[in-house]
Short mmCIF file of C-alpha atoms in Angstrom, two decimals:
data_model
loop_
_atom_site.label_atom_id
_atom_site.label_comp_id
_atom_site.label_asym_id
_atom_site.label_seq_id
_atom_site.Cartn_x
_atom_site.Cartn_y
_atom_site.Cartn_z
CA MET Y 482 -66.56 -7.22 -79.18
CA ARG Y 483 -67.35 -6.30 -75.62
CA THR Y 484 -68.03 -9.96 -74.85
CA ASN Y 485 -64.61 -10.88 -76.16
CA PHE Y 486 -63.00 -8.19 -74.02
CA LEU Y 487 -64.75 -9.37 -70.88
CA ARG Y 488 -63.94 -13.00 -71.66
CA ALA Y 489 -60.26 -12.21 -72.09
CA LEU Y 490 -60.23 -10.08 -68.93
CA LEU Y 491 -61.91 -12.85 -66.96
CA LEU Y 492 -59.44 -15.43 -68.26
CA VAL Y 493 -56.40 -13.36 -67.27
CA SER Y 494 -57.87 -12.49 -63.90
CA LEU Y 495 -58.61 -16.14 -63.17
CA THR Y 496 -55.10 -17.16 -64.21
CA LEU Y 497 -53.58 -14.54 -61.92
CA ALA Y 498 -55.87 -15.51 -59.07
CA VAL Y 499 -54.89 -19.17 -59.33
CA GLY Y 500 -51.22 -18.18 -59.38
CA ALA Y 501 -51.64 -16.03 -56.29
CA THR Y 502 -53.36 -18.83 -54.41
CA SER Y 503 -50.69 -21.40 -55.10
CA ALA Y 504 -47.94 -18.90 -54.26
CA SER Y 505 -49.34 -18.24 -50.81
CA ALA Y 506 -50.01 -21.88 -50.03
CA GLN Y 507 -46.41 -22.56 -48.99
CA ASP Y 508 -46.99 -21.63 -45.35
CA GLY Y 509 -47.41 -25.23 -44.18
CA VAL Y 510 -48.01 -25.79 -40.48
CA LEU Y 511 -45.43 -23.30 -39.17
CA PRO Y 512 -46.98 -20.30 -37.47
CA SER Y 513 -47.45 -17.44 -39.85
CA PHE Y 514 -49.47 -14.51 -38.63
CA GLY Y 515 -49.64 -10.77 -38.84
CA ILE Y 516 -51.40 -7.58 -37.88
CA ARG Y 517 -52.24 -4.50 -39.91
CA PRO Y 518 -54.65 -1.57 -40.14
CA THR Y 519 -58.09 -2.17 -41.63
CA GLN Y 520 -58.41 1.26 -43.18
CA ALA Y 521 -56.05 3.66 -44.90
CA ASP Y 522 -55.97 7.25 -46.06
CA SER Y 523 -54.94 7.38 -49.72
CA ASP Y 524 -53.32 10.77 -49.13
CA ARG Y 525 -50.98 9.18 -46.60
CA PRO Y 526 -49.41 6.04 -48.11
CA GLU Y 527 -47.86 5.03 -44.79
CA THR Y 528 -51.35 4.40 -43.38
CA PHE Y 529 -51.64 1.33 -45.60
CA SER Y 530 -48.88 -0.19 -43.45
CA TYR Y 531 -49.23 1.26 -39.95
CA PHE Y 532 -51.51 3.50 -37.92
CA VAL Y 533 -51.02 7.27 -38.08
CA HIS Y 534 -53.39 9.70 -36.36
CA THR Y 535 -53.25 13.40 -35.59
CA LEU Y 536 -55.04 13.85 -32.28
CA GLU Y 537 -55.44 16.77 -29.87
CA PRO Y 538 -54.56 16.36 -26.19
CA GLY Y 539 -57.55 14.98 -24.29
CA SER Y 540 -59.15 13.46 -27.38
CA SER Y 541 -60.05 9.84 -28.13
CA PHE Y 542 -60.19 7.85 -31.33
CA THR Y 543 -61.45 4.35 -32.07
CA ASP Y 544 -59.65 2.30 -34.71
CA GLU Y 545 -59.39 -1.34 -35.76
CA ALA Y 546 -56.56 -3.78 -36.31
CA LEU Y 547 -56.83 -6.90 -38.43
CA VAL Y 548 -55.08 -9.95 -37.00
CA LEU Y 549 -54.51 -12.74 -39.53
CA ASN Y 550 -53.54 -16.35 -39.15
CA GLU Y 551 -51.93 -17.17 -42.46
CA GLY Y 552 -50.98 -20.70 -41.49
CA THR Y 553 -53.18 -23.74 -41.86
CA ALA Y 554 -53.46 -24.67 -38.17
CA PRO Y 555 -55.29 -22.73 -35.45
CA ILE Y 556 -53.03 -20.47 -33.41
CA THR Y 557 -53.35 -18.71 -30.06
CA LEU Y 558 -51.64 -15.35 -29.98
CA LYS Y 559 -50.96 -12.81 -27.29
CA LEU Y 560 -52.06 -9.31 -28.25
CA TYR Y 561 -50.76 -6.27 -26.41
CA ALA Y 562 -49.76 -2.62 -26.71
CA VAL Y 563 -46.18 -1.53 -26.08
CA ASP Y 564 -44.16 1.65 -26.27
CA GLY Y 565 -42.29 2.31 -29.47
CA ILE Y 566 -38.50 2.26 -29.19
CA THR Y 567 -35.57 2.65 -31.53
CA ALA Y 568 -33.71 -0.53 -32.47
CA GLN Y 569 -29.94 -0.72 -32.55
CA ASN Y 570 -29.15 0.33 -36.14
CA GLY Y 571 -32.28 2.50 -36.10
CA GLY Y 572 -35.90 2.01 -37.06
CA THR Y 573 -39.00 1.58 -34.96
CA THR Y 574 -39.32 -1.58 -32.96
CA PHE Y 575 -41.13 -2.75 -29.87
CA PRO Y 576 -39.86 -4.05 -26.51
CA ALA Y 577 -41.18 -7.09 -24.67
CA GLN Y 578 -44.61 -6.94 -23.13
CA GLY Y 579 -44.61 -4.65 -20.10
CA GLU Y 580 -41.23 -3.06 -20.83
CA LEU Y 581 -41.29 0.71 -21.12
CA SER Y 582 -39.37 3.01 -23.42
CA SER Y 583 -36.67 5.11 -21.83
CA GLY Y 584 -37.17 7.77 -24.51
CA GLY Y 585 -39.89 10.13 -25.59
CA SER Y 586 -42.52 7.45 -26.17
CA ARG Y 587 -42.42 6.22 -22.58
CA GLU Y 588 -45.88 5.00 -21.50
CA VAL Y 589 -47.52 5.84 -24.83
CA SER Y 590 -48.65 2.21 -24.75
CA THR Y 591 -50.99 3.19 -21.90
CA TRP Y 592 -52.82 5.48 -24.33
CA LEU Y 593 -54.13 2.37 -26.13
CA SER Y 594 -56.99 0.25 -24.82
CA LEU Y 595 -57.58 -3.24 -26.20
CA PRO Y 596 -60.66 -5.37 -25.50
CA LEU Y 597 -58.66 -8.61 -25.21
CA ASN Y 598 -55.12 -9.77 -24.61
CA GLU Y 599 -55.23 -13.18 -26.24
CA LEU Y 600 -57.04 -14.59 -29.23
CA THR Y 601 -57.29 -17.93 -30.99
CA ILE Y 602 -57.69 -17.83 -34.75
CA PRO Y 603 -58.44 -20.83 -36.98
CA GLY Y 604 -56.08 -21.46 -39.87
CA GLY Y 605 -56.52 -19.03 -42.73
CA GLU Y 606 -58.91 -16.83 -40.76
CA GLU Y 607 -58.70 -13.24 -39.58
CA VAL Y 608 -60.15 -11.26 -36.67
CA VAL Y 609 -60.89 -7.55 -36.45
CA VAL Y 610 -59.87 -6.11 -33.08
CA PRO Y 611 -61.08 -2.62 -32.19
CA PHE Y 612 -58.92 -0.43 -29.98
CA ILE Y 613 -59.20 3.04 -28.50
CA ILE Y 614 -56.53 5.74 -28.38
CA ASN Y 615 -56.95 8.09 -25.43
CA VAL Y 616 -54.54 11.03 -25.63
CA PRO Y 617 -53.79 12.51 -22.18
CA VAL Y 618 -54.71 16.14 -21.68
CA ASP Y 619 -51.08 16.99 -20.94
CA ALA Y 620 -49.64 15.23 -24.01
CA SER Y 621 -46.80 17.26 -25.48
CA PRO Y 622 -46.66 18.24 -29.17
CA GLY Y 623 -44.83 15.97 -31.57
CA HIS Y 624 -44.70 12.31 -32.46
CA HIS Y 625 -45.62 9.69 -29.88
CA ILE Y 626 -45.15 6.07 -30.92
CA ALA Y 627 -46.71 2.92 -29.57
CA GLY Y 628 -47.13 -0.49 -31.13
CA LEU Y 629 -49.67 -3.28 -31.30
CA VAL Y 630 -47.93 -6.65 -31.08
CA VAL Y 631 -49.11 -10.20 -31.72
CA GLU Y 632 -46.90 -12.92 -30.27
CA ALA Y 633 -46.87 -16.68 -30.71
CA PRO Y 634 -45.99 -19.11 -27.92
CA PRO Y 635 -42.27 -19.96 -27.79
CA SER Y 636 -41.04 -22.84 -29.88
CA GLU Y 637 -39.13 -25.34 -27.75
CA GLY Y 638 -35.40 -25.74 -28.26
CA ASN Y 639 -34.25 -29.36 -28.47
CA ILE Y 640 -31.78 -30.85 -26.00
CA ASP Y 641 -30.64 -34.42 -26.53
CA SER Y 642 -29.22 -36.53 -23.73
CA SER Y 643 -25.62 -35.50 -23.31
CA GLY Y 644 -22.66 -37.59 -22.22
CA GLU Y 645 -20.28 -37.13 -19.32
CA GLY Y 646 -18.64 -33.69 -19.42
CA GLU Y 647 -20.69 -32.62 -22.40
CA THR Y 648 -22.66 -29.42 -22.55
CA GLN Y 649 -25.53 -28.56 -24.84
CA PHE Y 650 -27.16 -25.30 -25.83
CA ALA Y 651 -30.79 -24.98 -26.83
CA VAL Y 652 -32.57 -21.93 -28.13
CA GLU Y 653 -36.29 -21.37 -27.90
CA ILE Y 654 -37.72 -18.80 -30.28
CA ILE Y 655 -40.57 -16.38 -29.76
CA GLN Y 656 -41.99 -14.89 -32.93
CA ARG Y 657 -43.62 -11.47 -32.80
CA VAL Y 658 -45.16 -9.13 -35.32
CA GLY Y 659 -45.61 -5.47 -34.43
CA VAL Y 660 -47.32 -2.59 -36.15
CA ALA Y 661 -46.63 1.02 -35.18
CA VAL Y 662 -49.28 3.40 -33.91
CA VAL Y 663 -47.97 6.91 -34.57
CA ILE Y 664 -49.86 9.67 -32.77
CA GLU Y 665 -49.11 13.22 -33.87
CA VAL Y 666 -50.05 15.80 -31.26
CA PRO Y 667 -50.34 19.24 -32.92
CA GLY Y 668 -48.08 22.05 -31.78
CA PRO Y 669 -44.52 23.26 -32.26
CA GLN Y 670 -42.24 20.66 -33.79
CA GLY Y 671 -38.52 20.63 -33.04
CA VAL Y 672 -35.94 18.66 -34.98
CA GLY Y 673 -32.59 17.94 -33.43
CA LEU Y 674 -29.84 15.30 -33.40
CA GLU Y 675 -26.76 14.88 -31.27
CA ILE Y 676 -23.88 12.51 -31.97
CA GLY Y 677 -22.90 10.93 -28.68
CA GLY Y 678 -19.70 9.24 -29.82
CA THR Y 679 -18.04 7.02 -32.36
CA GLN Y 680 -15.77 3.99 -32.12
CA LEU Y 681 -13.89 1.58 -34.31
CA ILE Y 682 -15.41 -1.74 -33.22
CA GLN Y 683 -13.32 -4.25 -35.15
CA GLN Y 684 -11.58 -4.96 -38.42
CA SER Y 685 -12.18 -8.07 -40.46
CA ASP Y 686 -11.91 -9.22 -44.04
CA GLN Y 687 -15.02 -7.16 -44.73
CA GLY Y 688 -13.37 -3.92 -43.62
CA ALA Y 689 -13.49 -1.59 -40.63
CA THR Y 690 -16.65 -1.68 -38.53
CA PHE Y 691 -17.57 1.57 -36.78
CA SER Y 692 -20.30 2.47 -34.33
CA VAL Y 693 -21.94 5.86 -33.94
CA VAL Y 694 -24.30 6.79 -31.11
CA VAL Y 695 -27.06 9.20 -32.09
CA ARG Y 696 -29.64 10.89 -29.89
CA ASN Y 697 -32.84 12.49 -31.18
CA THR Y 698 -33.21 15.70 -29.16
CA GLY Y 699 -36.30 16.85 -31.05
CA ASN Y 700 -39.93 15.80 -30.77
CA VAL Y 701 -40.39 14.26 -34.22
CA LEU Y 702 -39.20 11.09 -35.93
CA THR Y 703 -35.88 11.80 -37.60
CA LYS Y 704 -33.67 9.98 -40.07
CA GLY Y 705 -30.61 11.16 -41.97
CA GLU Y 706 -27.56 10.42 -44.03
CA GLY Y 707 -24.22 10.06 -42.31
CA LEU Y 708 -20.63 10.48 -43.43
CA LEU Y 709 -17.67 9.19 -41.45
CA ARG Y 710 -14.22 10.52 -42.35
CA VAL Y 711 -10.86 9.21 -41.17
CA PHE Y 712 -7.89 11.56 -40.73
CA THR Y 713 -4.29 11.22 -39.63
CA THR Y 714 -3.45 13.02 -36.41
CA ASP Y 715 -1.92 15.68 -38.68
CA GLY Y 716 -5.29 16.32 -40.27
CA GLU Y 717 -4.76 14.59 -43.61
CA GLU Y 718 -7.95 12.89 -44.80
CA LEU Y 719 -7.37 9.21 -45.58
CA ALA Y 720 -10.81 7.75 -46.27
CA SER Y 721 -14.51 8.30 -45.83
CA THR Y 722 -17.64 6.21 -45.88
CA PRO Y 723 -21.31 7.15 -46.13
CA TRP Y 724 -23.91 5.39 -43.99
CA GLN Y 725 -27.66 5.53 -43.64
CA MET Y 726 -29.16 6.67 -40.38
CA ASP Y 727 -32.56 5.03 -40.15
CA THR Y 728 -35.27 6.52 -37.96
CA VAL Y 729 -34.54 7.51 -34.37
CA LEU Y 730 -37.63 8.10 -32.26
CA PRO Y 731 -37.98 11.38 -30.33
CA GLY Y 732 -35.97 11.33 -27.11
CA ASP Y 733 -34.28 8.00 -27.99
CA SER Y 734 -30.62 7.16 -28.41
CA ALA Y 735 -29.52 4.51 -30.88
CA THR Y 736 -26.24 2.91 -31.83
CA PHE Y 737 -25.53 2.41 -35.51
CA GLU Y 738 -22.96 -0.07 -36.71
CA PHE Y 739 -21.66 -0.12 -40.26
CA THR Y 740 -18.68 -1.60 -42.05
CA ALA Y 741 -16.55 0.57 -44.30
CA PRO Y 742 -14.75 -1.08 -47.23
CA PHE Y 743 -11.26 -0.19 -46.03
CA PHE Y 744 -8.70 -1.35 -43.50
CA MET Y 745 -6.75 0.84 -41.12
CA SER Y 746 -3.15 -0.11 -40.47
CA ASP Y 747 -1.63 0.20 -37.01
CA GLY Y 748 -1.48 3.84 -35.98
CA ASP Y 749 -3.55 6.66 -34.57
CA TYR Y 750 -6.41 8.37 -36.29
CA LEU Y 751 -8.99 11.07 -35.83
CA ILE Y 752 -12.59 10.44 -36.84
CA ASN Y 753 -15.14 13.04 -37.90
CA VAL Y 754 -18.81 12.15 -38.17
CA ALA Y 755 -21.51 14.28 -39.76
CA ILE Y 756 -25.20 13.53 -40.21
CA ARG Y 757 -27.38 15.51 -42.58
CA PHE Y 758 -31.04 15.52 -41.53
CA ALA Y 759 -34.24 17.51 -41.82
CA ASP Y 760 -33.60 19.32 -45.08
CA GLY Y 761 -30.01 20.31 -44.59
CA GLN Y 762 -29.36 20.52 -40.87
CA ILE Y 763 -26.10 18.88 -39.88
CA ALA Y 764 -25.03 17.24 -36.62
CA ARG Y 765 -21.25 16.87 -36.20
CA LEU Y 766 -18.71 15.15 -34.05
CA ASP Y 767 -15.10 16.02 -34.83
CA GLY Y 768 -11.79 14.62 -33.68
CA ALA Y 769 -12.71 11.34 -32.00
CA LYS Y 770 -9.47 9.45 -31.37
CA VAL Y 771 -9.02 5.91 -32.61
CA GLY Y 772 -5.96 3.73 -32.25
CA VAL Y 773 -5.21 0.51 -34.12
CA ARG Y 774 -2.70 -2.06 -32.85
CA ASP Y 775 -2.16 -5.48 -34.40
CA GLY Y 776 -4.95 -4.70 -36.81
CA GLN Y 777 -7.57 -4.22 -34.11
CA PRO Y 778 -8.81 -1.15 -32.26
CA VAL Y 779 -7.41 -0.22 -28.88
CA SER Y 780 -9.67 1.46 -26.37
CA GLU Y 781 -7.41 4.42 -25.62
CA ALA Y 782 -5.49 5.86 -28.55
CA PRO Y 783 -2.14 7.14 -27.34
CA ALA Y 784 -0.87 10.56 -28.33
CA SER Y 785 0.33 10.76 -31.91
CA GLU Y 786 4.03 10.83 -30.98
CA ASP Y 787 3.61 7.36 -29.46
CA ALA Y 788 2.25 5.91 -32.67
CA LEU Y 789 3.95 2.70 -33.68
CA SER Y 790 3.74 3.38 -37.39
CA PRO Y 791 2.32 5.94 -39.80
CA ALA Y 792 -1.43 5.74 -40.32
CA VAL Y 793 -2.34 4.13 -43.64
CA ILE Y 794 -5.69 3.25 -45.14
CA GLU Y 795 -5.94 0.31 -47.47
CA LEU Y 796 -9.05 0.23 -49.57
CA SER Y 797 -10.89 -3.06 -49.72
CA THR Y 798 -10.65 -4.86 -53.01
CA GLN Y 799 -14.10 -6.38 -52.67
CA PRO Y 800 -15.96 -5.70 -55.90
CA SER Y 801 -19.19 -3.77 -55.77
CA SER Y 802 -22.20 -5.95 -56.46
CA GLN Y 803 -23.77 -3.40 -58.80
CA SER Y 804 -22.45 -0.75 -61.12
CA GLY Y 805 -23.27 2.85 -60.22
CA ILE Y 806 -25.88 3.47 -62.90
CA TRP Y 807 -27.62 0.15 -62.37
CA GLU Y 808 -27.60 0.72 -58.60
CA TRP Y 809 -29.26 4.08 -59.10
CA PHE Y 810 -31.72 2.62 -61.60
CA ALA Y 811 -32.64 -0.32 -59.39
CA SER Y 812 -32.91 1.66 -56.16
CA SER Y 813 -34.85 4.55 -57.64
CA LYS Y 814 -38.43 4.50 -58.84
CA MET Y 815 -37.17 4.31 -62.45
CA LEU Y 816 -37.39 0.52 -62.57
CA THR Y 817 -41.00 0.51 -61.39
CA LEU Y 818 -41.80 3.33 -63.80
CA ALA Y 819 -40.22 1.43 -66.68
CA ILE Y 820 -42.16 -1.73 -65.86
CA PHE Y 821 -45.44 0.18 -65.94
CA ALA Y 822 -44.54 2.43 -68.86
CA ALA Y 823 -43.53 -0.37 -71.24
CA PRO Y 824 -46.96 -2.01 -71.73
CA ILE Y 825 -48.67 1.40 -71.84
CA THR Y 826 -46.33 2.47 -74.63
CA ILE Y 827 -46.96 -0.77 -76.52
CA LEU Y 828 -50.68 -0.28 -76.16
CA ALA Y 829 -50.50 3.34 -77.32
CA VAL Y 830 -48.45 2.43 -80.41
CA PHE Y 831 -50.86 -0.39 -81.21
CA GLU Y 832 -53.82 1.94 -80.79
CA ILE Y 833 -52.29 4.54 -83.11
CA TYR Y 834 -51.58 1.85 -85.68
CA ILE Y 835 -55.16 0.55 -85.61
CA TRP Y 836 -56.69 4.01 -85.80
CA ARG Y 837 -54.39 4.95 -88.65
CA LYS Y 838 -55.34 1.80 -90.53
CA TRP Y 839 -59.03 2.38 -89.86
CA TRP Y 840 -58.77 6.01 -91.04
CA LYS Y 841 -56.93 4.94 -94.19
CA GLU Y 842 -59.59 2.30 -94.99
CA ARG Y 843 -62.35 4.86 -94.39
CA SER Y 844 -60.67 7.41 -96.66
CA GLU Y 845 -60.28 4.84 -99.40
CA ARG Y 846 -64.02 4.02 -99.18
CA MET H 402 -58.67 -7.95 -87.58
CA LYS H 403 -60.84 -5.88 -85.28
CA THR H 404 -61.70 -8.91 -83.12
CA SER H 405 -58.10 -9.94 -82.67
CA TYR H 406 -57.21 -6.34 -81.85
CA CYS H 407 -59.89 -6.30 -79.15
CA VAL H 408 -58.61 -9.51 -77.60
CA TRP H 409 -55.04 -8.22 -77.50
CA LYS H 410 -56.18 -4.91 -76.09
CA ALA H 411 -58.19 -6.69 -73.42
CA LEU H 412 -55.21 -8.82 -72.47
CA LEU H 413 -52.93 -5.82 -72.20
CA TRP H 414 -55.41 -3.86 -70.10
CA ALA H 415 -55.97 -6.86 -67.88
CA LEU H 416 -52.23 -7.25 -67.34
CA LEU H 417 -51.93 -3.57 -66.54
CA ALA H 418 -54.85 -3.78 -64.15
CA ALA H 419 -53.32 -6.80 -62.45
CA ALA H 420 -49.95 -5.08 -62.07
CA GLY H 421 -51.49 -2.06 -60.39
CA ALA H 422 -54.28 -3.84 -58.57
CA THR H 423 -54.78 -3.74 -54.87
CA ILE H 424 -52.55 -6.37 -53.26
CA PRO H 425 -54.49 -9.29 -51.74
CA ALA H 426 -55.28 -8.71 -48.08
CA ARG H 427 -52.50 -10.15 -45.97
CA ALA H 428 -50.10 -8.96 -43.33
CA LEU H 429 -46.38 -8.89 -42.79
CA ALA H 430 -45.23 -12.16 -41.26
CA ILE H 431 -42.05 -14.02 -40.43
CA THR H 432 -41.57 -17.73 -40.00
CA THR H 433 -38.35 -18.66 -38.26
CA ALA H 434 -36.47 -21.94 -38.05
CA PRO H 435 -34.76 -23.56 -35.05
CA ILE H 436 -31.28 -22.42 -34.05
CA SER H 437 -29.01 -25.25 -32.95
CA PHE H 438 -25.48 -25.55 -31.61
CA PRO H 439 -23.16 -28.56 -31.52
CA ILE H 440 -22.50 -30.39 -28.26
CA VAL H 441 -19.40 -29.09 -26.52
CA THR H 442 -16.93 -30.90 -24.29
CA LEU H 443 -15.67 -28.34 -21.82
CA ASN H 444 -11.87 -28.12 -21.70
CA GLY H 445 -11.11 -25.14 -19.48
CA ALA H 446 -10.57 -22.78 -22.44
CA ASN H 447 -12.86 -20.44 -24.30
CA GLN H 448 -14.51 -22.23 -27.21
CA LEU H 449 -16.23 -20.59 -30.16
CA ILE H 450 -19.02 -22.65 -31.66
CA ASN H 451 -21.10 -21.86 -34.71
CA GLY H 452 -24.86 -22.17 -34.62
CA SER H 453 -26.96 -23.25 -37.53
CA THR H 454 -30.40 -22.42 -38.74
CA SER H 455 -32.24 -22.70 -42.02
CA ALA H 456 -33.87 -19.86 -43.89
CA TRP H 457 -36.33 -17.62 -42.08
CA ARG H 458 -39.12 -16.59 -44.42
CA ALA H 459 -40.31 -12.99 -44.30
CA ASN H 460 -43.54 -12.59 -46.20
CA ALA H 461 -44.01 -8.91 -46.94
CA THR H 462 -46.30 -9.29 -49.91
CA GLY H 463 -48.19 -6.06 -50.39
CA GLU H 464 -46.13 -4.26 -47.78
CA THR H 465 -44.89 -0.89 -49.01
CA GLY H 466 -44.43 1.10 -45.81
CA GLY H 467 -40.99 -0.22 -44.86
CA TRP H 468 -40.30 -2.97 -42.37
CA ASN H 469 -37.52 -4.44 -40.28
CA VAL H 470 -36.47 -7.61 -38.47
CA THR H 471 -35.01 -7.41 -34.97
CA ILE H 472 -33.60 -9.96 -32.54
CA THR H 473 -33.22 -9.93 -28.77
CA SER H 474 -31.97 -12.65 -26.47
CA ALA H 475 -31.67 -13.42 -22.80
CA ASP H 476 -28.68 -15.11 -21.12
CA PHE H 477 -28.18 -18.85 -21.51
CA SER H 478 -28.98 -20.57 -18.22
CA ASN H 479 -29.18 -24.09 -16.86
CA VAL H 480 -31.34 -25.71 -14.20
CA ALA H 481 -28.65 -25.13 -11.58
CA GLY H 482 -28.93 -21.40 -12.14
CA LYS H 483 -25.57 -21.08 -13.91
CA THR H 484 -25.53 -18.63 -16.78
CA ILE H 485 -23.59 -17.67 -19.85
CA ALA H 486 -23.93 -13.96 -20.54
CA VAL H 487 -25.87 -13.08 -23.67
CA SER H 488 -22.93 -10.92 -24.77
CA ASN H 489 -21.26 -14.21 -25.80
CA PHE H 490 -24.08 -14.89 -28.25
CA GLU H 491 -23.59 -13.14 -31.59
CA VAL H 492 -25.45 -12.76 -34.85
CA ARG H 493 -24.85 -11.42 -38.31
CA LEU H 494 -26.76 -11.43 -41.57
CA LEU H 495 -24.75 -11.34 -44.75
CA ASP H 496 -26.40 -9.61 -47.68
CA GLY H 497 -25.78 -12.75 -49.70
CA ASN H 498 -27.99 -14.61 -47.25
CA ILE H 499 -31.03 -12.53 -48.18
CA VAL H 500 -32.76 -14.21 -51.10
CA THR H 501 -35.75 -12.99 -53.06
CA ILE H 502 -38.35 -15.73 -53.39
CA SER H 503 -40.92 -13.56 -55.14
CA GLY H 504 -41.91 -9.94 -55.52
CA ASP H 505 -39.89 -6.73 -55.45
CA VAL H 506 -36.31 -7.12 -56.66
CA ASN H 507 -35.40 -4.27 -54.31
CA ARG H 508 -35.05 -6.72 -51.47
CA PRO H 509 -34.41 -5.84 -47.83
CA THR H 510 -30.80 -5.21 -46.87
CA SER H 511 -28.79 -6.43 -43.95
CA THR H 512 -28.08 -3.88 -41.25
CA GLN H 513 -25.68 -6.18 -39.41
CA THR H 514 -23.16 -7.76 -41.74
CA THR H 515 -20.53 -8.37 -39.05
CA PHE H 516 -21.05 -10.36 -35.87
CA ALA H 517 -22.61 -8.31 -33.08
CA ALA H 518 -23.49 -9.42 -29.57
CA LEU H 519 -27.15 -9.97 -28.83
CA SER H 520 -28.72 -8.38 -25.78
CA GLY H 521 -32.08 -7.52 -24.33
CA THR H 522 -32.18 -4.50 -26.63
CA ALA H 523 -33.60 -5.17 -30.07
CA LEU H 524 -30.88 -5.46 -32.70
CA LYS H 525 -32.08 -4.74 -36.20
CA ILE H 526 -30.57 -7.20 -38.67
CA ALA H 527 -32.56 -6.41 -41.82
CA SER H 528 -34.73 -3.66 -43.12
CA ALA H 529 -36.64 -2.60 -46.19
CA ALA H 530 -37.14 1.09 -46.86
CA ALA H 531 -40.59 2.43 -47.67
CA GLY H 532 -41.48 1.46 -51.22
CA GLN H 533 -39.13 -1.50 -51.21
CA GLY H 534 -39.21 -5.07 -49.94
CA ASN H 535 -42.71 -5.85 -51.24
CA GLY H 536 -42.38 -9.59 -51.63
CA VAL H 537 -41.29 -12.84 -50.05
CA TYR H 538 -37.69 -13.16 -48.87
CA ASP H 539 -35.57 -15.78 -47.15
CA LEU H 540 -33.15 -14.54 -44.51
CA THR H 541 -30.51 -16.88 -43.10
CA PRO H 542 -28.62 -15.29 -40.22
CA ASP H 543 -25.40 -16.72 -38.79
CA PHE H 544 -25.06 -17.32 -35.06
CA ARG H 545 -22.06 -18.09 -32.93
CA LEU H 546 -21.52 -18.58 -29.21
CA THR H 547 -18.38 -18.18 -27.15
CA VAL H 548 -18.47 -20.79 -24.41
CA PRO H 549 -16.36 -19.21 -21.67
CA ALA H 550 -13.59 -21.23 -20.05
CA GLU H 551 -15.32 -21.03 -16.66
CA THR H 552 -18.60 -22.54 -17.91
CA TYR H 553 -20.12 -25.23 -15.70
CA THR H 554 -21.20 -28.50 -17.28
CA GLY H 555 -24.90 -28.78 -17.96
CA ASP H 556 -27.56 -28.12 -20.53
CA TYR H 557 -28.22 -24.47 -21.19
CA SER H 558 -31.07 -22.74 -22.91
CA ALA H 559 -31.85 -19.20 -23.97
CA THR H 560 -34.93 -17.49 -25.31
CA VAL H 561 -34.53 -15.52 -28.52
CA THR H 562 -37.26 -13.16 -29.67
CA VAL H 563 -37.52 -12.50 -33.38
CA ALA H 564 -39.76 -9.63 -34.34
CA ILE H 565 -40.83 -8.27 -37.66
CA GLY H 566 -42.24 -4.80 -37.46
CA ILE H 567 -43.83 -2.15 -39.59
CA GLY H 568 -43.29 1.43 -38.65
CA PRO H 569 -41.59 4.68 -39.50
#
C-alpha cells in the first residue's frame, strides 16, 4: 500500500516537474534576469520578496542577494545600490545609478556595501552576492529604503537610412530589476499625509482624469484609500470616485493620476479630496477650483458667476468588467481559499465514506 | 478496493502538496520589446505619431510581495545636438492590454490608463498588490510622440528605462 502511495506521488511530482520545466523554457535569447533575497523569515511574508531588517543606529548586518540569469545566453549586468523613491502613481521604485532621493531615503544607498559592481552570469545560472548594511550612528527612527538593482546593457534602437526631409525616431531600452532593502530603525514612529493639490488633467472617452499630489510627512511607509468628490460652486455634490493610494515613502511627494468614469460638462466645479490612512486617519483637501471649457480643463477656473453653463456630470456608460460580488470574490482571498478547500473537502468525504464502509464490514464480521 | 482508495488518496495528497509547495527558485523579471515609430516628413506643423511595440513579458512566478513596472525616458536628441523634449513622449497601458499567460488570475492592473508624458521621474504603469500577480503576464503599452512644428530634420534617439521592482 505504501509502495503504491509513493509510486503515485512520484508520478504526479514528475509530471508537475516536467510541466514546470517546459513552461519556463520560453525565455529564448532575450535577456531575462532578476534579483531576490536568499533567505526569508516565515513570520514576515514580505521577506520572501524583498529585504527587511530592523537595525539599531551604528549597527551592521551582512545579507545576501541572489542574482539569476534566466535566459539561455550569458549576460553581463551592472549591480548597484540606489536610494528608494516613490514612483508617480505611488509604490517603491529606484532612480538611475548615482541619482539620489530628494525625500527621506536620501543617501540610504550609501548604507549598503557591495563587493562588485558588475557580474557576468552564464545562461540559466545564478550568483550569490553578499552585501553589508551599515546603519549610521545618527540614523533617525523609522523606515529607510534603498534598493539593489541589476541592469542590462541598453538594446540598440534601429534607424534605417532616411530620405530627404525625413526624420526618424529610435528608442533604446535599458531593462532593470530592483529589489527593495527596507531598514527599520527603532524609535518613535510618526504617520502623516498632506494633500498638496488636485487638478483635472483631461477628459476623454474614458472619463475625467484627475491628479492628486500627496506628501508623506511621517517617517514610515504609508498607503491609503482616496475619495475624490465633485461639487457645484453652490455646494451640491455631483459625483465621486474612489482611488487607491499606493505606498508613498517617508518624506516623499508623489503624484497620482486616475480616471473617473464620468464626464464634466463646461462649467465650474469644486473638488474635495480625502485620503484614509493608518487605521482611520484622514487627510483632506477641500474646495479646489476646476473649470471646464469646450470639454477640457482650464487652468484658472473663473468665479462662479462667470460660468458659461450650469455644471453637469454625465456618468460614463462603460460597463463594468466584473459584477460586484464576483469582483469581491476574485480580489479577496476567497478564491484561493476555495481552490484549496475543494480538494480537502473531497478527500475528507472520501475518507469518511471509506471508514464508514470499513466499520460496517467489520461489524458484519 | 483498498488499493484503489490508496492510489486516489495519494494522487489527491500529491496535488494538494503541489498546489501549496514552495515555488521553484526564480526571480521577478521583465523582457521588453523594441519601441518603433514611423518615419515622419516634417511639414512645419505639430504631428502626432503612434509608436508600436509587442508584448513585454513580466515573469513574476512565485512572487507574492507585490511588484510594479515603471518607465523613465530622456529627451530625444540627434547628432547635431537638437532635441525634442521628453514631455512630447507619452505612454499608457490599457487594462485590456494586460494578459495572463499563466498563474494567478488576479493579474496586475494598469496604473496609467490614459496617456501621460514620460520624464526622468519613474512613472508606474502597472502594479500587483501583495498576494496578487503571482504568474506570467504580457503587458503591451501604447506610445505616442508629438513631433513639434519646429523640429529640425535628422534622426533622433532616446533612451527609455523600463524597471520592474519589488518593494513595499
